[in-house]
């Protein structure tokens, strides 16, 4: 178990180590220019993005999980499934959609352009909130239902139940989901580049392709890894000694904490689905249909490759992660450092890891 887990972790960590070592081999003139004129803007924009996306996804994800988990309204199961679907649309495709609509559409002309940091936060939050929704929904309904029912029977109102009971009880799950969202935000390149926001991930590409300096690109990537490592450590500290503080007293058979049919929460879910799923999907389909030559052999090949990568990649990832997580559980704290190093690659754009592999 140790040898196989260590080998898997080494395969994942090795490209990161190579990138880190390569960061010492920079063109000093190029790096001096980046550090003096660009680095502060890259870092500030990145911090602004992770703060904004973290807050907005927490708001959208926890509220939608609370509503779907405890309220009663028509087509609840359908809405519960549809709230997962925005994660299937690439964030940059949603960025294309809303940039086109706010720039050229008459109907959306009264909306501000999304080509800004706030626009990037809006787009990333629409596509990443399902992470928080899924984890919070599971935590709310499986871990805290009995406690919430008891509090409701003792007279706690809905606001008190949400802020004083549901959120604190589910804090470990919420922190983990937001950390996941933040790491996705750190790794994003398509949205921020298209909307003109210079983040650290954009800086990696500019240093490589714009300044032709792979060393400076690796140095920025290393800083991105450090950001990721700090987030992992902060998430771990925030959950320390809290995982077993709240226990479940069994899953309730009643799926409606508030059984009376309510329309207002349903309206919130509908609006959220409209802006995160329906509008981008309609735009994508209508844009595709305007191209008469889109259904070609190349599209079929690309679709097959996508499906193959998805299936094979998922099988390898789940198999490998299961082994590593099992050994980590058995080995207590002896595997912690390597285990945390494995996770930091998630915060880097895939092409950066590909550089390390090559």
Short mmCIF file of C-alpha atoms in Angstrom, two decimals, residues 39 67 122 128 147 187 194 212 280 317 348:
data_model
loop_
_atom_site.label_atom_id
_atom_site.label_comp_id
_atom_site.label_asym_id
_atom_site.label_seq_id
_atom_site.Cartn_x
_atom_site.Cartn_y
_atom_site.Cartn_z
CA UNK A 39 3.30 41.13 -10.54
CA UNK A 67 -34.04 25.51 -0.32
CA UNK A 122 -20.04 36.58 -11.90
CA UNK A 128 -18.70 26.77 -9.84
CA UNK A 147 -30.77 18.57 14.90
CA UNK A 187 -6.48 27.59 -12.18
CA UNK A 194 -11.17 36.52 -22.44
CA UNK A 212 9.39 33.86 -24.29
CA UNK A 280 -26.01 30.00 -21.80
CA UNK A 317 -8.33 9.30 -11.15
CA UNK A 348 -2.56 25.34 -11.64
#
